[in-house]
CSV table of C-alpha atoms in Angstrom, one decimal:
chain,number,residue,atom,x,y,z
A,6,UNK,CA,5.4,2.6,-18.1
A,7,UNK,CA,3.2,3.2,-15.1
A,8,UNK,CA,1.4,6.0,-16.8
A,9,UNK,CA,-1.9,5.1,-15.1
A,10,UNK,CA,-0.4,6.0,-11.7
A,11,UNK,CA,1.4,9.3,-12.6
A,12,UNK,CA,0.1,12.8,-12.9
A,13,UNK,CA,-1.2,13.4,-16.4
A,14,UNK,CA,-0.7,16.8,-18.1
A,15,UNK,CA,-4.4,17.2,-18.7
A,16,UNK,CA,-5.4,16.7,-15.1
A,17,UNK,CA,-4.1,19.0,-12.4
A,18,UNK,CA,-2.7,17.3,-9.3
A,19,UNK,CA,-5.1,16.9,-6.4
A,20,UNK,CA,-8.1,17.1,-8.7
A,21,UNK,CA,-10.5,14.7,-10.3
A,22,UNK,CA,-13.3,15.5,-12.8
A,23,UNK,CA,-16.9,14.5,-12.0
A,24,UNK,CA,-19.7,14.8,-14.5
A,25,UNK,CA,-23.1,15.7,-13.0
A,26,UNK,CA,-26.3,15.2,-14.9
A,27,UNK,CA,-29.0,17.9,-14.7
A,28,UNK,CA,-32.4,18.4,-16.1
A,29,UNK,CA,-31.3,20.7,-19.0
A,30,UNK,CA,-27.5,20.2,-19.2
A,31,UNK,CA,-24.4,18.2,-18.2
A,32,UNK,CA,-21.8,19.9,-16.0
A,33,UNK,CA,-18.3,18.9,-15.2
A,34,UNK,CA,-16.9,19.8,-11.8
A,35,UNK,CA,-13.2,19.4,-10.8
A,36,UNK,CA,-12.6,18.7,-7.2
A,37,UNK,CA,-9.9,17.2,-5.0
A,38,UNK,CA,-10.0,13.5,-4.2
A,39,UNK,CA,-11.9,12.9,-1.0
A,40,UNK,CA,-9.2,12.1,1.5
A,41,UNK,CA,-9.2,12.5,5.3
A,42,UNK,CA,-6.7,15.0,6.8
A,43,UNK,CA,-3.2,13.6,7.5
A,44,UNK,CA,-3.7,13.8,11.3
A,45,UNK,CA,-6.7,11.5,11.1
A,46,UNK,CA,-4.9,9.0,8.9
A,47,UNK,CA,-2.0,8.9,11.3
A,48,UNK,CA,-4.3,8.5,14.3
A,49,UNK,CA,-6.1,5.6,12.5
A,50,UNK,CA,-2.8,3.9,11.7
A,51,UNK,CA,-1.7,4.2,15.4
A,52,UNK,CA,-5.0,2.8,16.5
A,53,UNK,CA,-4.8,-0.1,14.1
A,54,UNK,CA,-1.2,-0.9,15.3
A,55,UNK,CA,-2.4,-0.8,18.9
A,56,UNK,CA,-5.4,-3.1,18.1
A,57,UNK,CA,-2.8,-5.5,16.6
A,58,UNK,CA,-0.7,-5.4,19.7
A,59,UNK,CA,-3.7,-6.1,21.9
A,60,UNK,CA,-5.8,-8.5,19.7
A,61,UNK,CA,-3.1,-10.0,17.5
A,62,UNK,CA,-3.9,-11.2,14.0
A,63,UNK,CA,-7.6,-11.1,14.7
A,64,UNK,CA,-7.5,-7.5,13.3
A,65,UNK,CA,-6.2,-8.8,10.0
A,66,UNK,CA,-8.3,-10.0,7.0
A,67,UNK,CA,-7.8,-11.7,3.7
A,68,UNK,CA,-8.5,-10.4,0.1
A,69,UNK,CA,-11.4,-12.9,0.0
A,70,UNK,CA,-13.6,-10.4,1.9
A,71,UNK,CA,-16.0,-8.1,0.0
A,72,UNK,CA,-13.3,-5.4,0.1
A,73,UNK,CA,-11.2,-7.4,-2.4
A,74,UNK,CA,-8.0,-6.6,-0.5
A,75,UNK,CA,-6.6,-7.9,2.8
A,76,UNK,CA,-4.7,-6.4,5.8
A,77,UNK,CA,-1.3,-7.8,6.7
A,78,UNK,CA,1.2,-7.1,9.5
A,79,UNK,CA,4.7,-6.3,8.2
A,80,UNK,CA,7.8,-6.0,10.4
A,81,UNK,CA,10.8,-4.1,8.9
A,82,UNK,CA,14.1,-3.1,10.4
A,83,UNK,CA,14.4,0.6,11.0
A,84,UNK,CA,16.9,2.1,8.6
A,85,UNK,CA,18.4,4.4,11.3
A,86,UNK,CA,17.6,2.7,14.6
A,87,UNK,CA,18.0,-0.9,13.5
A,88,UNK,CA,14.9,-1.7,15.6
A,89,UNK,CA,11.9,-3.7,14.5
A,90,UNK,CA,9.1,-1.6,13.2
A,91,UNK,CA,5.6,-2.9,12.6
A,92,UNK,CA,2.9,-1.6,10.3
A,93,UNK,CA,-0.5,-2.8,9.0
A,94,UNK,CA,-0.8,-2.7,5.2
A,95,UNK,CA,-3.5,-3.4,2.7
A,96,UNK,CA,-2.6,-6.0,0.1
A,97,UNK,CA,-3.9,-8.0,-2.8
A,98,UNK,CA,-2.5,-11.3,-3.9
A,99,UNK,CA,-0.9,-12.2,-7.2
A,100,UNK,CA,-1.1,-15.9,-7.0
A,101,UNK,CA,0.3,-16.5,-3.5
A,102,UNK,CA,2.5,-13.3,-3.6
A,103,UNK,CA,1.2,-10.3,-1.5
A,104,UNK,CA,1.3,-7.0,-3.4
A,105,UNK,CA,1.2,-3.6,-1.7
A,106,UNK,CA,1.3,0.0,-2.8
A,107,UNK,CA,3.8,2.3,-1.0
A,108,UNK,CA,1.3,5.2,-1.0
A,109,UNK,CA,1.8,6.9,2.3
A,110,UNK,CA,-2.0,7.5,2.7
A,111,UNK,CA,-1.8,9.4,-0.6
A,112,UNK,CA,0.3,12.1,1.1
A,113,UNK,CA,3.5,13.3,-0.4
A,114,UNK,CA,6.7,11.4,0.4
A,115,UNK,CA,7.4,7.7,0.8
A,116,UNK,CA,6.1,5.8,3.9
A,117,UNK,CA,8.7,5.0,6.5
A,118,UNK,CA,8.1,1.2,6.1
A,119,UNK,CA,9.1,1.5,2.4
A,120,UNK,CA,12.2,3.6,3.2
A,121,UNK,CA,13.1,0.9,5.7
A,122,UNK,CA,12.7,-1.8,3.0
A,123,UNK,CA,14.7,0.1,0.5
A,124,UNK,CA,17.6,0.1,3.0
A,125,UNK,CA,17.0,-3.6,4.0
A,126,UNK,CA,14.5,-5.6,1.9
A,127,UNK,CA,14.4,-8.5,4.5
A,128,UNK,CA,11.3,-8.4,6.6
A,129,UNK,CA,8.7,-10.6,8.3
A,130,UNK,CA,5.0,-10.7,7.4
A,131,UNK,CA,1.9,-12.1,8.9
A,132,UNK,CA,-1.3,-12.8,7.1
A,133,UNK,CA,-4.7,-13.7,8.6
A,134,UNK,CA,-4.7,-17.3,9.7
A,135,UNK,CA,-1.0,-17.9,9.0
A,136,UNK,CA,2.2,-17.8,11.1
A,137,UNK,CA,4.7,-15.0,10.7
A,138,UNK,CA,7.1,-15.7,8.0
A,139,UNK,CA,10.3,-14.2,6.5
A,140,UNK,CA,9.9,-12.3,3.2
A,141,UNK,CA,12.0,-10.2,0.9
A,142,UNK,CA,10.5,-7.1,-0.6
A,143,UNK,CA,11.0,-6.2,-4.2
A,144,UNK,CA,9.8,-3.1,-6.1
A,145,UNK,CA,8.3,-4.0,-9.4
A,146,UNK,CA,8.7,-2.0,-12.6
A,147,UNK,CA,7.6,-2.0,-16.2
A,148,UNK,CA,5.0,-4.4,-17.5
A,149,UNK,CA,4.8,-6.2,-14.1
A,150,UNK,CA,4.1,-3.0,-12.3
A,151,UNK,CA,1.5,-2.0,-14.9
A,152,UNK,CA,-0.3,-5.3,-14.6
A,153,UNK,CA,-0.3,-5.3,-10.8
A,154,UNK,CA,-1.4,-1.6,-10.8
A,155,UNK,CA,-4.4,-2.5,-13.0
A,156,UNK,CA,-5.3,-5.4,-10.6
A,157,UNK,CA,-5.4,-2.9,-7.7
A,158,UNK,CA,-7.4,-0.4,-9.9
A,159,UNK,CA,-10.0,-3.1,-10.4
A,160,UNK,CA,-10.6,-3.2,-6.7
A,161,UNK,CA,-10.1,0.5,-5.9
A,162,UNK,CA,-11.9,2.6,-8.6
A,163,UNK,CA,-10.4,5.9,-7.3
A,164,UNK,CA,-6.8,4.6,-7.4
A,165,UNK,CA,-5.7,6.6,-10.4
A,166,UNK,CA,-7.2,9.9,-9.1
A,167,UNK,CA,-5.5,9.4,-5.7
A,168,UNK,CA,-2.2,8.5,-7.4
A,169,UNK,CA,-2.5,11.7,-9.5
A,170,UNK,CA,-2.6,13.7,-6.3
A,171,UNK,CA,1.1,12.7,-5.6
A,172,UNK,CA,4.0,14.2,-7.5
A,173,UNK,CA,6.0,11.0,-7.4
A,174,UNK,CA,5.1,7.6,-8.8
A,175,UNK,CA,3.7,5.2,-6.2
A,176,UNK,CA,6.0,2.1,-5.7
A,177,UNK,CA,4.3,-1.3,-6.2
A,178,UNK,CA,6.0,-3.8,-3.9
A,179,UNK,CA,5.8,-7.6,-3.8
A,180,UNK,CA,6.8,-9.8,-0.9
A,181,UNK,CA,8.5,-13.0,-2.0
A,182,UNK,CA,9.1,-16.0,0.2
A,183,UNK,CA,12.5,-16.1,2.0
A,184,UNK,CA,14.2,-18.3,4.5
A,185,UNK,CA,16.3,-17.2,7.5
A,186,UNK,CA,20.0,-17.8,6.9
A,187,UNK,CA,21.2,-16.3,10.2
A,188,UNK,CA,20.4,-13.6,12.7
A,189,UNK,CA,18.5,-10.8,10.8
A,190,UNK,CA,19.4,-12.3,7.3
A,191,UNK,CA,17.1,-14.0,4.8
A,192,UNK,CA,17.5,-15.5,1.4
A,193,UNK,CA,14.9,-15.8,-1.3
A,194,UNK,CA,13.5,-19.2,-1.9
């Protein structure tokens, strides 16, 4: 399962095939996905977090926009520090359940927020126009993962090419409603 998001044997990692039409013949060119350099992505992420600190949830948006996906603020507990860690993530909705890809900007390795959730799946989330609420993260697998991956791919046409640039499968994560049961603890509803 999840074959759509893994490297295929017939396509080299970091490459995608583009067919170009010419006057006399068709040509295929293989090139790397068009990604900004890691330093730019990290700078952008820092700027977005700063904008959230200054402007609050006004910098978030819902999947109802023309993008087809929204931006949420997620707060996890640091797996080493135990401190609260905030991040802005893109998401789609499966019914009322937010769905994100732990893609690390399509760089190798897993994003810190996902590593934090693997250690402690309890978090808090804020969506545009809604108060912050407790959630529990769950990695989806099998048919559920494939279905949600296809939903993302309908919105992001380059998704499979970007995923093929990574050596590891990209986790698909859902955030389910939870309620606080004590300091730092939640329970799924």
